[in-house]
Amino acid sequence: MKNNFFLYSTIIFLIVCSFASAQNENSATNKPNIIFILADDLAVNALSAYNPKLFNTPNIDRLANEGIKFNNCLVTNSICAPSRAVMLTGKYSHKNGLRDNRDVFNGDQQTFPKLLQQAGYTTALIGKWHLKSAPQGFDYWNIAKGQGLYYNPIFIEMGDTTRRDGYITDLITDYVFDYIEDVDKEKPFCVLYHHKSPHRNWMPNLKDLADMKTRPEPETLHDDYSGRVAAAEQDMEINNLYRSLDLKIHLQKGEVENSGGKASFDATGSWRATYNTLTPQQKKEWDEYYEPINKEFREANFSDEELFKWKYQRYINDYLLCVKSIDDNIGRLFDYLDKNNLSENTMVILSSDQGFFLGEHGWYDKRFMYEESIKIPMLIRYPKDVPANQVNDKIILNLDFAPTLLDFAGIEIPTDMQGRSFKKLMLGKDIPNWRNSMYYHYYEYPHGWHDVKRHYGIRTENFKLIHFYYDIDEWELFDLESDPHEMNNLIDDPNYSDLILKLKNELYYLQDYYGDNSVSR
Ligand code: CA
């Protein structure tokens, strides 16, 4: 009898153990679920977690407060598709082959989603893709067609095309929930949850239009670019935003369109086509909001200075309200994860493919190696392993995302990846010999948009040295501590000649280290 009791107890104990282990499959293998939210053109200055003076993003703040905020997360090439390719491959543009937006991503190459998939993850890509070639390495993909429309967008789901009614940021989020709902819960999942917002032409959700108000101007809005030749020669000034497509004015007879970064582009026709994607009801609500303001604008007879300020306000309001749609949907995501008991073991990451100028230097867009353009948000919440309320100032790069995620998933990082895992930084630990400088290279000139000259450079914790080349030969040096807005080019200041020599040597060392021999010295 005693023996039988022992036998039954043992059997019950084993049954309970195996049940518990099945329930905690993911935690037993120690692999986090990953939700990687990538916004498009999201500037750190638009988020109250980084800059409380401009806009309030309470749900994104929550992500920072409940996890880690990186203050110096930088991109190696500040433009859309190239930066995305760097994130997927952990390799610089000259290695992954996607240097500028004209290039097509070679999807046959190694990417972190493929490696996660091989290691037992279920992988998905939902939202903006923008790499031209068909997605590879995903068990499920559902991408916005082309750049994606803000209203009633077209999605391509595993090759099948459908138009969905609604606002793109909400729709992409709905698809993410649908996917997680049905995902094989025996496996860890990784979802690349990629927004269109807040990409140009910045069309806010109708429900948010009433939140428009006068926003503060950046200190450098009226930059005259003295001492910086390449900065003076670009075409990305707020003053030149297309009146139709960007500023949402239905042009009347006699009203003149601006250059908007490409004089040959039919902005008026493009605005007409974009506006016509709205339903009659959406058009009605849209016009009820914008048309009275446009009428005031037409009748105001502004001076040049007043007109510039007006354009800035229209631009920044539209942009920020697109950011609001992301913040709102991150709130929905938190609720969803809580409700489905997924918060603890799911890593939620928010980042962007590059930064963006929010009027700094008088600009919109990105491309330049200046801070607003190369700095991206990097906020990560993973309650299971990552302590809350952390702020980290180390230089991390989009190049590091792939190795870091592989590291968390317990996968060996391939030696040909050029980034490094910053997992230990997230755990609150130090990493010996972490980088204290980074290498940058931008290629999209003379083709493409905005006329930003080709350039490469080095950024250390306190200084930045840039070389603009191709049809120009201009160097710039900035002291980021005394001149954080990069207005004062010190390249000809004799007090800095030793430093310049040192930085040039380090820059050339990094070019050799990463194997970028595409420029002659
Ligand atoms: Ca982008």
Short mmCIF file of C-alpha atoms and ligand atoms in Angstrom, two decimals:
data_model
loop_
_atom_site.label_atom_id
_atom_site.label_comp_id
_atom_site.label_asym_id
_atom_site.label_seq_id
_atom_site.Cartn_x
_atom_site.Cartn_y
_atom_site.Cartn_z
CA MET A 1 0.00 0.00 0.00
CA LYS A 2 2.78 2.35 1.00
CA ASN A 3 4.63 1.49 -2.18
CA ASN A 4 1.51 2.14 -4.25
CA PHE A 5 1.02 5.51 -2.58
CA PHE A 6 4.62 6.42 -3.46
CA LEU A 7 4.10 5.27 -7.03
CA TYR A 8 0.88 7.28 -7.49
CA SER A 9 2.46 10.39 -5.93
CA THR A 10 5.37 10.12 -8.30
CA ILE A 11 3.09 9.74 -11.32
CA ILE A 12 0.98 12.74 -10.27
CA PHE A 13 4.15 14.76 -9.66
CA LEU A 14 5.47 13.90 -13.14
CA ILE A 15 2.13 14.77 -14.77
CA VAL A 16 2.06 18.14 -12.98
CA CYS A 17 5.66 18.85 -14.02
CA SER A 18 5.07 18.04 -17.68
CA PHE A 19 1.90 20.17 -17.70
CA ALA A 20 3.78 23.12 -16.18
CA SER A 21 6.55 22.73 -18.68
CA ALA A 22 4.11 22.76 -21.61
CA GLN A 23 2.49 25.90 -20.22
CA ASN A 24 5.82 27.68 -20.04
CA GLU A 25 7.33 26.47 -23.27
CA ASN A 26 8.80 29.86 -24.14
CA SER A 27 10.16 30.68 -20.70
CA ALA A 28 11.60 27.17 -20.43
CA THR A 29 13.62 27.75 -23.61
CA ASN A 30 14.29 31.29 -22.42
CA LYS A 31 13.47 32.83 -25.79
CA PRO A 32 11.51 36.06 -25.74
CA ASN A 33 8.69 36.86 -28.09
CA ILE A 34 9.78 39.93 -30.05
CA ILE A 35 7.59 42.78 -31.31
CA PHE A 36 9.80 45.16 -33.23
CA ILE A 37 7.90 48.39 -33.91
CA LEU A 38 9.65 50.43 -36.57
CA ALA A 39 8.26 53.87 -37.33
CA ASP A 40 9.22 55.67 -40.53
CA ASP A 41 11.07 58.99 -40.10
CA LEU A 42 10.33 59.27 -36.37
CA ALA A 43 12.49 61.96 -34.75
CA VAL A 44 13.51 61.62 -31.10
CA ASN A 45 12.48 65.26 -30.64
CA ALA A 46 8.84 64.33 -31.35
CA LEU A 47 8.71 62.03 -28.30
CA SER A 48 8.22 63.34 -24.79
CA ALA A 49 10.45 60.49 -23.53
CA TYR A 50 13.33 62.36 -25.24
CA ASN A 51 12.09 65.94 -25.50
CA PRO A 52 9.24 67.00 -23.23
CA LYS A 53 9.00 70.48 -24.81
CA LEU A 54 7.29 69.71 -28.10
CA PHE A 55 4.67 66.95 -27.85
CA ASN A 56 3.17 64.48 -25.42
CA THR A 57 3.49 60.75 -26.16
CA PRO A 58 2.29 59.05 -22.94
CA ASN A 59 2.27 55.46 -24.18
CA ILE A 60 5.76 55.72 -25.68
CA ASP A 61 6.88 57.30 -22.40
CA ARG A 62 5.54 54.20 -20.68
CA LEU A 63 7.75 52.05 -22.90
CA ALA A 64 10.76 54.09 -21.75
CA ASN A 65 9.74 54.04 -18.08
CA GLU A 66 9.11 50.32 -18.00
CA GLY A 67 12.29 49.43 -19.89
CA ILE A 68 15.41 51.07 -21.27
CA LYS A 69 15.90 54.27 -23.25
CA PHE A 70 19.01 54.67 -25.41
CA ASN A 71 20.00 58.31 -25.85
CA ASN A 72 22.61 57.73 -28.55
CA CYS A 73 21.18 55.21 -30.96
CA LEU A 74 22.49 56.23 -34.41
CA VAL A 75 22.08 55.04 -37.99
CA THR A 76 24.98 54.38 -40.35
CA ASN A 77 23.21 55.77 -43.46
CA SER A 78 20.24 58.04 -42.79
CA ILE A 79 17.75 57.03 -45.45
CA CYS A 80 14.81 54.64 -45.50
CA ALA A 81 15.50 51.41 -47.37
CA PRO A 82 19.26 51.40 -46.69
CA SER A 83 18.74 51.73 -42.94
CA ARG A 84 16.17 48.92 -42.96
CA ALA A 85 18.65 46.70 -44.81
CA VAL A 86 21.31 47.46 -42.18
CA MET A 87 18.87 46.46 -39.44
CA LEU A 88 17.96 43.17 -41.15
CA THR A 89 21.52 42.12 -41.97
CA GLY A 90 23.71 43.67 -39.27
CA LYS A 91 25.93 44.88 -42.11
CA TYR A 92 26.86 48.30 -43.51
CA SER A 93 25.29 49.44 -46.81
CA HIS A 94 28.46 48.68 -48.79
CA LYS A 95 28.26 45.06 -47.54
CA ASN A 96 24.51 44.39 -47.82
CA GLY A 97 24.39 46.06 -51.25
CA LEU A 98 21.61 48.59 -50.55
CA ARG A 99 23.29 51.99 -50.65
CA ASP A 100 20.40 54.24 -51.67
CA ASN A 101 16.66 54.08 -52.30
CA ARG A 102 17.15 53.09 -55.94
CA ASP A 103 18.78 49.77 -55.01
CA VAL A 104 16.76 46.56 -54.66
CA PHE A 105 17.39 44.48 -51.53
CA ASN A 106 18.96 41.11 -52.27
CA GLY A 107 16.57 38.99 -50.22
CA ASP A 108 18.69 35.85 -50.64
CA GLN A 109 21.22 37.11 -48.13
CA GLN A 110 21.40 36.33 -44.42
CA THR A 111 18.99 38.30 -42.19
CA PHE A 112 18.07 38.05 -38.52
CA PRO A 113 14.46 36.93 -39.21
CA LYS A 114 15.81 34.00 -41.26
CA LEU A 115 18.14 33.00 -38.43
CA LEU A 116 15.33 33.28 -35.86
CA GLN A 117 13.14 31.15 -38.10
CA GLN A 118 15.83 28.48 -38.41
CA ALA A 119 16.13 28.45 -34.61
CA GLY A 120 12.44 27.68 -34.12
CA TYR A 121 10.83 31.12 -34.10
CA THR A 122 7.65 31.92 -35.98
CA THR A 123 8.36 35.14 -37.87
CA ALA A 124 6.11 37.79 -39.40
CA LEU A 125 6.43 41.09 -41.22
CA ILE A 126 3.42 43.42 -41.03
CA GLY A 127 3.22 46.96 -42.41
CA LYS A 128 5.79 48.94 -44.36
CA TRP A 129 8.54 47.02 -46.16
CA HIS A 130 9.95 49.31 -48.88
CA LEU A 131 12.82 47.04 -49.95
CA LYS A 132 11.34 46.30 -53.41
CA SER A 133 12.19 42.56 -53.46
CA ALA A 134 9.67 40.05 -52.01
CA PRO A 135 10.09 39.51 -48.26
CA GLN A 136 12.04 36.38 -47.29
CA GLY A 137 12.47 34.77 -43.88
CA PHE A 138 8.87 35.29 -42.74
CA ASP A 139 6.23 32.62 -42.09
CA TYR A 140 3.66 35.36 -42.62
CA TRP A 141 3.92 38.72 -44.32
CA ASN A 142 1.40 41.42 -45.04
CA ILE A 143 2.89 44.64 -46.36
CA ALA A 144 1.59 48.03 -47.43
CA LYS A 145 1.92 48.49 -51.18
CA GLY A 146 4.80 50.82 -52.05
CA GLN A 147 5.18 53.62 -49.52
CA GLY A 148 1.66 52.92 -48.19
CA LEU A 149 -1.35 55.25 -48.19
CA TYR A 150 -2.48 56.90 -44.96
CA TYR A 151 -6.15 56.34 -45.82
CA ASN A 152 -7.77 53.15 -47.12
CA PRO A 153 -4.38 51.61 -47.97
CA ILE A 154 -3.64 48.66 -50.20
CA PHE A 155 -2.02 45.65 -48.51
CA ILE A 156 -0.24 42.72 -50.10
CA GLU A 157 -0.81 39.66 -47.88
CA MET A 158 1.47 36.79 -48.93
CA GLY A 159 1.06 37.96 -52.54
CA ASP A 160 -2.68 38.73 -52.45
CA THR A 161 -3.70 42.38 -52.80
CA THR A 162 -6.60 44.00 -50.89
CA ARG A 163 -7.65 47.54 -50.09
CA ARG A 164 -8.76 48.11 -46.49
CA ASP A 165 -10.97 50.94 -45.27
CA GLY A 166 -9.51 52.96 -42.43
CA TYR A 167 -6.35 54.66 -41.21
CA ILE A 168 -3.08 52.88 -41.86
CA THR A 169 -1.58 52.94 -38.35
CA ASP A 170 -4.77 51.40 -36.89
CA LEU A 171 -5.02 48.82 -39.67
CA ILE A 172 -1.42 47.64 -39.34
CA THR A 173 -1.97 47.23 -35.60
CA ASP A 174 -5.18 45.23 -36.20
CA TYR A 175 -3.21 42.90 -38.47
CA VAL A 176 -0.56 42.45 -35.75
CA PHE A 177 -3.26 41.46 -33.23
CA ASP A 178 -4.84 39.06 -35.74
CA TYR A 179 -1.47 37.47 -36.32
CA ILE A 180 -0.65 37.01 -32.62
CA GLU A 181 -4.16 35.68 -31.99
CA ASP A 182 -3.59 32.78 -34.38
CA VAL A 183 0.14 32.22 -33.91
CA ASP A 184 1.42 28.80 -32.87
CA LYS A 185 1.82 29.41 -29.12
CA GLU A 186 4.22 26.46 -28.79
CA LYS A 187 6.89 28.57 -30.49
CA PRO A 188 8.31 32.00 -29.67
CA PHE A 189 7.28 34.61 -32.23
CA CYS A 190 8.97 37.63 -33.78
CA VAL A 191 6.81 40.27 -35.47
CA LEU A 192 8.30 43.14 -37.43
CA TYR A 193 5.49 45.64 -36.89
CA HIS A 194 6.42 48.45 -39.26
CA HIS A 195 4.49 51.69 -39.53
CA LYS A 196 4.20 54.06 -42.45
CA SER A 197 3.68 56.93 -40.06
CA PRO A 198 5.00 59.63 -39.67
CA HIS A 199 6.41 59.56 -43.24
CA ARG A 200 5.77 62.41 -45.70
CA ASN A 201 3.06 63.63 -46.66
CA TRP A 202 2.01 63.52 -42.99
CA MET A 203 -1.74 62.97 -43.14
CA PRO A 204 -3.14 62.72 -39.58
CA ASN A 205 -6.05 60.59 -38.48
CA LEU A 206 -9.30 62.57 -38.85
CA LYS A 207 -10.14 62.07 -35.19
CA ASP A 208 -6.95 63.92 -34.18
CA LEU A 209 -7.26 67.04 -36.36
CA ALA A 210 -8.82 69.02 -33.53
CA ASP A 211 -5.55 68.69 -31.56
CA MET A 212 -3.74 71.15 -33.85
CA LYS A 213 -2.21 74.12 -32.03
CA THR A 214 0.74 76.50 -32.20
CA ARG A 215 3.94 74.58 -31.47
CA PRO A 216 7.29 76.00 -30.35
CA GLU A 217 9.84 76.71 -33.09
CA PRO A 218 13.30 75.08 -32.94
CA GLU A 219 16.23 77.39 -32.15
CA THR A 220 17.84 76.81 -35.55
CA LEU A 221 14.75 77.31 -37.72
CA HIS A 222 16.35 80.40 -39.30
CA ASP A 223 19.81 78.89 -39.92
CA ASP A 224 21.71 80.74 -42.70
CA TYR A 225 24.20 77.83 -43.18
CA SER A 226 27.25 80.05 -42.88
CA GLY A 227 30.48 78.03 -42.80
CA ARG A 228 28.70 74.90 -44.11
CA VAL A 229 28.69 74.67 -47.93
CA ALA A 230 26.80 71.35 -48.31
CA ALA A 231 24.14 72.47 -45.84
CA ALA A 232 23.55 75.56 -47.94
CA GLU A 233 23.17 73.58 -51.20
CA GLN A 234 20.44 71.07 -50.26
CA ASP A 235 16.79 71.23 -51.31
CA MET A 236 14.86 70.25 -48.19
CA GLU A 237 13.80 73.55 -46.69
CA ILE A 238 10.38 73.93 -45.11
CA ASN A 239 9.99 77.06 -47.18
CA ASN A 240 9.94 74.89 -50.31
CA LEU A 241 7.43 72.25 -49.15
CA TYR A 242 4.89 71.49 -51.88
CA ARG A 243 1.85 73.62 -51.24
CA SER A 244 -0.50 70.85 -52.38
CA LEU A 245 0.95 67.50 -51.35
CA ASP A 246 2.76 68.62 -48.17
CA LEU A 247 0.76 71.60 -46.95
CA LYS A 248 -2.60 70.18 -48.09
CA ILE A 249 -3.83 73.20 -49.97
CA HIS A 250 -6.06 72.44 -52.96
CA LEU A 251 -4.34 74.83 -55.38
CA GLN A 252 -6.56 77.37 -57.07
CA LYS A 253 -5.98 79.01 -60.44
CA GLY A 254 -2.87 81.16 -60.34
CA GLU A 255 -1.46 79.54 -57.16
CA VAL A 256 2.14 78.40 -57.62
CA GLU A 257 3.59 75.04 -56.55
CA ASN A 258 6.97 74.85 -54.77
CA SER A 259 9.98 72.63 -55.57
CA GLY A 260 9.51 70.34 -52.56
CA GLY A 261 12.87 68.67 -53.13
CA LYS A 262 12.33 67.72 -56.77
CA ALA A 263 11.15 70.33 -59.25
CA SER A 264 10.15 67.76 -61.91
CA PHE A 265 7.77 65.87 -59.60
CA ASP A 266 4.03 66.40 -60.23
CA ALA A 267 3.09 67.24 -56.64
CA THR A 268 -0.27 68.76 -57.52
CA GLY A 269 -1.32 65.63 -59.43
CA SER A 270 0.02 63.43 -56.67
CA TRP A 271 -1.97 65.37 -54.06
CA ARG A 272 -5.12 65.03 -56.16
CA ALA A 273 -4.60 61.25 -56.43
CA THR A 274 -3.84 60.94 -52.71
CA TYR A 275 -6.85 63.03 -51.68
CA ASN A 276 -9.00 60.89 -53.98
CA THR A 277 -8.16 57.78 -51.97
CA LEU A 278 -10.36 59.22 -49.20
CA THR A 279 -14.02 58.18 -49.10
CA PRO A 280 -16.63 60.94 -49.63
CA GLN A 281 -17.26 61.02 -45.87
CA GLN A 282 -13.53 61.25 -45.10
CA LYS A 283 -13.14 64.06 -47.66
CA LYS A 284 -15.98 65.92 -46.05
CA GLU A 285 -14.41 65.70 -42.57
CA TRP A 286 -10.97 66.52 -43.97
CA ASP A 287 -12.17 69.63 -45.79
CA GLU A 288 -14.30 70.77 -42.87
CA TYR A 289 -11.11 70.98 -40.86
CA TYR A 290 -8.52 72.21 -43.37
CA GLU A 291 -10.48 74.45 -45.72
CA PRO A 292 -11.33 77.25 -43.25
CA ILE A 293 -7.61 77.43 -42.31
CA ASN A 294 -6.61 77.39 -45.98
CA LYS A 295 -9.07 80.19 -46.67
CA GLU A 296 -7.53 82.29 -43.89
CA PHE A 297 -4.10 81.54 -45.35
CA ARG A 298 -5.13 82.71 -48.84
CA GLU A 299 -6.56 85.93 -47.47
CA ALA A 300 -3.74 86.68 -45.00
CA ASN A 301 -1.28 88.17 -47.49
CA PHE A 302 1.68 87.03 -45.36
CA SER A 303 5.16 88.52 -45.45
CA ASP A 304 7.90 86.01 -46.36
CA GLU A 305 8.74 85.58 -42.69
CA GLU A 306 5.10 85.05 -41.69
CA LEU A 307 4.65 82.59 -44.53
CA PHE A 308 7.70 80.60 -43.39
CA LYS A 309 6.32 80.43 -39.85
CA TRP A 310 2.91 79.39 -41.14
CA LYS A 311 4.41 76.58 -43.20
CA TYR A 312 6.38 75.36 -40.19
CA GLN A 313 3.21 75.20 -38.07
CA ARG A 314 1.27 73.32 -40.73
CA TYR A 315 4.16 70.88 -41.19
CA ILE A 316 4.91 70.25 -37.53
CA ASN A 317 1.25 69.80 -36.58
CA ASP A 318 0.58 67.30 -39.33
CA TYR A 319 3.78 65.43 -38.47
CA LEU A 320 3.13 65.29 -34.73
CA LEU A 321 -0.44 64.10 -35.14
CA CYS A 322 0.88 61.23 -37.28
CA VAL A 323 3.16 60.42 -34.33
CA LYS A 324 0.07 60.48 -32.10
CA SER A 325 -1.43 57.62 -34.14
CA ILE A 326 1.62 55.51 -33.27
CA ASP A 327 1.43 56.47 -29.61
CA ASP A 328 -2.28 55.61 -29.46
CA ASN A 329 -1.65 52.22 -31.04
CA ILE A 330 1.22 51.44 -28.67
CA GLY A 331 -1.36 52.00 -25.92
CA ARG A 332 -3.61 49.47 -27.65
CA LEU A 333 -0.67 47.05 -27.90
CA PHE A 334 0.05 47.28 -24.15
CA ASP A 335 -3.61 46.52 -23.39
CA TYR A 336 -3.59 43.62 -25.82
CA LEU A 337 -0.45 42.08 -24.34
CA ASP A 338 -1.78 42.46 -20.77
CA LYS A 339 -5.12 40.95 -21.68
CA ASN A 340 -3.45 37.98 -23.33
CA ASN A 341 -0.89 37.43 -20.57
CA LEU A 342 1.99 38.15 -22.96
CA SER A 343 3.55 41.26 -21.40
CA GLU A 344 6.18 39.55 -19.26
CA ASN A 345 7.82 37.41 -21.93
CA THR A 346 7.46 39.72 -24.92
CA MET A 347 10.16 42.20 -25.84
CA VAL A 348 8.62 45.36 -27.28
CA ILE A 349 11.01 47.59 -29.21
CA LEU A 350 10.28 51.00 -30.70
CA SER A 351 12.69 52.53 -33.18
CA SER A 352 12.76 54.30 -36.54
CA ASP A 353 14.62 53.83 -39.82
CA GLN A 354 16.23 57.25 -39.32
CA GLY A 355 15.69 60.51 -37.52
CA PHE A 356 14.07 63.58 -39.08
CA PHE A 357 14.45 67.33 -39.08
CA LEU A 358 11.51 69.00 -37.35
CA GLY A 359 12.38 72.48 -38.54
CA GLU A 360 15.94 72.39 -37.21
CA HIS A 361 18.19 74.22 -39.72
CA GLY A 362 14.94 75.22 -41.49
CA TRP A 363 14.51 71.63 -42.76
CA TYR A 364 12.27 68.64 -43.04
CA ASP A 365 13.69 65.21 -44.20
CA LYS A 366 16.93 63.49 -43.09
CA ARG A 367 20.08 62.23 -44.99
CA PHE A 368 22.66 64.56 -43.40
CA MET A 369 24.98 63.22 -40.73
CA TYR A 370 23.69 65.91 -38.37
CA GLU A 371 22.25 64.79 -35.05
CA GLU A 372 18.51 65.15 -35.78
CA SER A 373 18.89 62.90 -38.80
CA ILE A 374 21.21 60.12 -37.52
CA LYS A 375 19.71 59.80 -34.03
CA ILE A 376 16.78 57.41 -33.70
CA PRO A 377 14.53 56.46 -30.81
CA MET A 378 15.45 53.15 -29.18
CA LEU A 379 13.11 52.11 -26.41
CA ILE A 380 12.84 48.51 -25.27
CA ARG A 381 10.57 46.90 -22.69
CA TYR A 382 11.14 43.29 -21.69
CA PRO A 383 9.97 42.90 -18.10
CA LYS A 384 11.30 39.36 -17.73
CA ASP A 385 14.97 40.35 -18.04
CA VAL A 386 15.37 44.10 -18.59
CA PRO A 387 15.12 46.30 -15.48
CA ALA A 388 12.76 49.29 -15.72
CA ASN A 389 13.69 52.98 -15.73
CA GLN A 390 17.07 52.61 -17.39
CA VAL A 391 18.71 55.34 -19.45
CA ASN A 392 21.83 54.50 -21.43
CA ASP A 393 24.16 56.99 -23.18
CA LYS A 394 26.42 54.54 -25.03
CA ILE A 395 26.67 54.82 -28.84
CA ILE A 396 24.63 51.98 -30.28
CA LEU A 397 23.80 51.59 -33.99
CA ASN A 398 21.08 50.19 -36.22
CA LEU A 399 23.91 47.82 -37.20
CA ASP A 400 23.62 46.26 -33.72
CA PHE A 401 19.91 45.38 -33.80
CA ALA A 402 20.31 42.02 -35.57
CA PRO A 403 23.11 40.69 -33.32
CA THR A 404 21.29 41.88 -30.19
CA LEU A 405 18.05 40.11 -31.06
CA LEU A 406 19.93 36.92 -31.99
CA ASP A 407 21.75 37.14 -28.66
CA PHE A 408 18.46 37.35 -26.73
CA ALA A 409 17.16 34.38 -28.70
CA GLY A 410 20.25 32.37 -27.73
CA ILE A 411 21.50 32.12 -31.32
CA GLU A 412 25.18 32.36 -32.16
CA ILE A 413 25.92 35.68 -33.88
CA PRO A 414 27.42 35.08 -37.35
CA THR A 415 30.96 36.38 -37.61
CA ASP A 416 30.21 38.32 -40.81
CA MET A 417 27.69 40.55 -39.01
CA GLN A 418 29.40 43.91 -38.38
CA GLY A 419 27.29 45.06 -35.44
CA ARG A 420 27.65 44.02 -31.82
CA SER A 421 25.08 42.76 -29.34
CA PHE A 422 24.15 45.34 -26.71
CA LYS A 423 22.15 42.80 -24.70
CA LYS A 424 24.31 43.28 -21.59
CA LEU A 425 23.71 47.03 -21.67
CA MET A 426 19.98 46.28 -21.56
CA LEU A 427 20.52 44.04 -18.55
CA GLY A 428 22.11 46.99 -16.76
CA LYS A 429 25.68 45.71 -17.15
CA ASP A 430 28.76 47.20 -18.73
CA ILE A 431 30.39 45.88 -21.91
CA PRO A 432 34.18 46.28 -21.88
CA ASN A 433 35.66 47.99 -24.94
CA TRP A 434 32.29 49.19 -26.22
CA ARG A 435 32.67 51.57 -29.16
CA ASN A 436 33.20 55.25 -28.47
CA SER A 437 32.95 56.32 -32.11
CA MET A 438 30.85 55.38 -35.13
CA TYR A 439 31.26 55.42 -38.91
CA TYR A 440 28.66 56.94 -41.27
CA HIS A 441 28.29 56.94 -45.06
CA TYR A 442 25.49 58.48 -47.18
CA TYR A 443 25.37 57.86 -50.97
CA GLU A 444 22.18 59.21 -52.59
CA TYR A 445 23.53 62.00 -54.81
CA PRO A 446 23.15 63.29 -57.52
CA HIS A 447 20.08 61.12 -58.25
CA GLY A 448 17.13 60.99 -55.92
CA TRP A 449 15.67 63.73 -53.79
CA HIS A 450 16.81 66.79 -51.83
CA ASP A 451 20.32 67.28 -53.25
CA VAL A 452 22.19 66.28 -50.13
CA LYS A 453 25.80 65.70 -51.16
CA ARG A 454 27.47 62.34 -50.66
CA HIS A 455 29.35 62.25 -47.40
CA TYR A 456 30.98 60.06 -44.81
CA GLY A 457 32.25 60.79 -41.35
CA ILE A 458 32.95 59.84 -37.79
CA ARG A 459 31.03 60.72 -34.66
CA THR A 460 32.62 60.27 -31.25
CA GLU A 461 30.96 61.01 -27.92
CA ASN A 462 31.87 64.71 -28.20
CA PHE A 463 32.90 65.47 -31.79
CA LYS A 464 31.83 64.92 -35.36
CA LEU A 465 33.99 65.09 -38.48
CA ILE A 466 32.27 64.96 -41.88
CA HIS A 467 33.66 64.87 -45.42
CA PHE A 468 31.30 65.87 -48.27
CA TYR A 469 32.62 64.57 -51.60
CA TYR A 470 31.73 63.66 -55.21
CA ASP A 471 31.33 67.11 -56.84
CA ILE A 472 32.47 68.97 -53.72
CA ASP A 473 35.35 68.58 -51.25
CA GLU A 474 34.26 70.04 -47.94
CA TRP A 475 35.09 69.03 -44.38
CA GLU A 476 33.16 69.95 -41.24
CA LEU A 477 34.05 69.57 -37.58
CA PHE A 478 31.61 70.13 -34.73
CA ASP A 479 32.12 70.19 -30.98
CA LEU A 480 28.90 68.52 -29.87
CA GLU A 481 29.30 69.57 -26.27
CA SER A 482 29.62 73.32 -26.82
CA ASP A 483 27.66 73.38 -30.10
CA PRO A 484 24.96 70.67 -29.91
CA HIS A 485 23.02 72.17 -32.85
CA GLU A 486 26.08 71.94 -35.16
CA MET A 487 26.07 75.55 -36.33
CA ASN A 488 29.79 76.31 -35.95
CA ASN A 489 32.13 74.48 -38.36
CA LEU A 490 35.55 74.36 -36.67
CA ILE A 491 37.44 72.77 -39.56
CA ASP A 492 39.64 75.85 -40.15
CA ASP A 493 40.19 76.63 -36.47
CA PRO A 494 43.93 76.05 -35.76
CA ASN A 495 43.12 75.12 -32.15
CA TYR A 496 41.57 71.92 -33.46
CA SER A 497 44.22 70.84 -35.99
CA ASP A 498 45.64 68.06 -33.76
CA LEU A 499 42.15 66.77 -33.04
CA ILE A 500 41.24 66.80 -36.74
CA LEU A 501 44.32 64.70 -37.55
CA LYS A 502 43.42 62.24 -34.82
CA LEU A 503 39.79 61.99 -35.96
CA LYS A 504 40.83 61.52 -39.61
CA ASN A 505 43.08 58.64 -38.60
CA GLU A 506 40.26 57.06 -36.64
CA LEU A 507 37.84 57.61 -39.52
CA TYR A 508 40.20 55.85 -41.96
CA TYR A 509 40.73 53.08 -39.44
CA LEU A 510 36.96 52.52 -39.29
CA GLN A 511 36.69 52.53 -43.08
CA ASP A 512 39.33 49.78 -43.19
CA TYR A 513 37.78 47.92 -40.28
CA TYR A 514 34.34 47.79 -41.91
CA GLY A 515 35.79 47.23 -45.37
CA ASP A 516 34.46 50.39 -47.03
CA ASN A 517 36.92 51.09 -49.84
CA SER A 518 34.37 52.89 -52.04
CA VAL A 519 35.95 56.32 -51.55
CA SER A 520 39.49 57.35 -52.32
CA ARG A 521 41.38 59.30 -49.68
CA CA B 1 12.26 56.59 -43.51
#
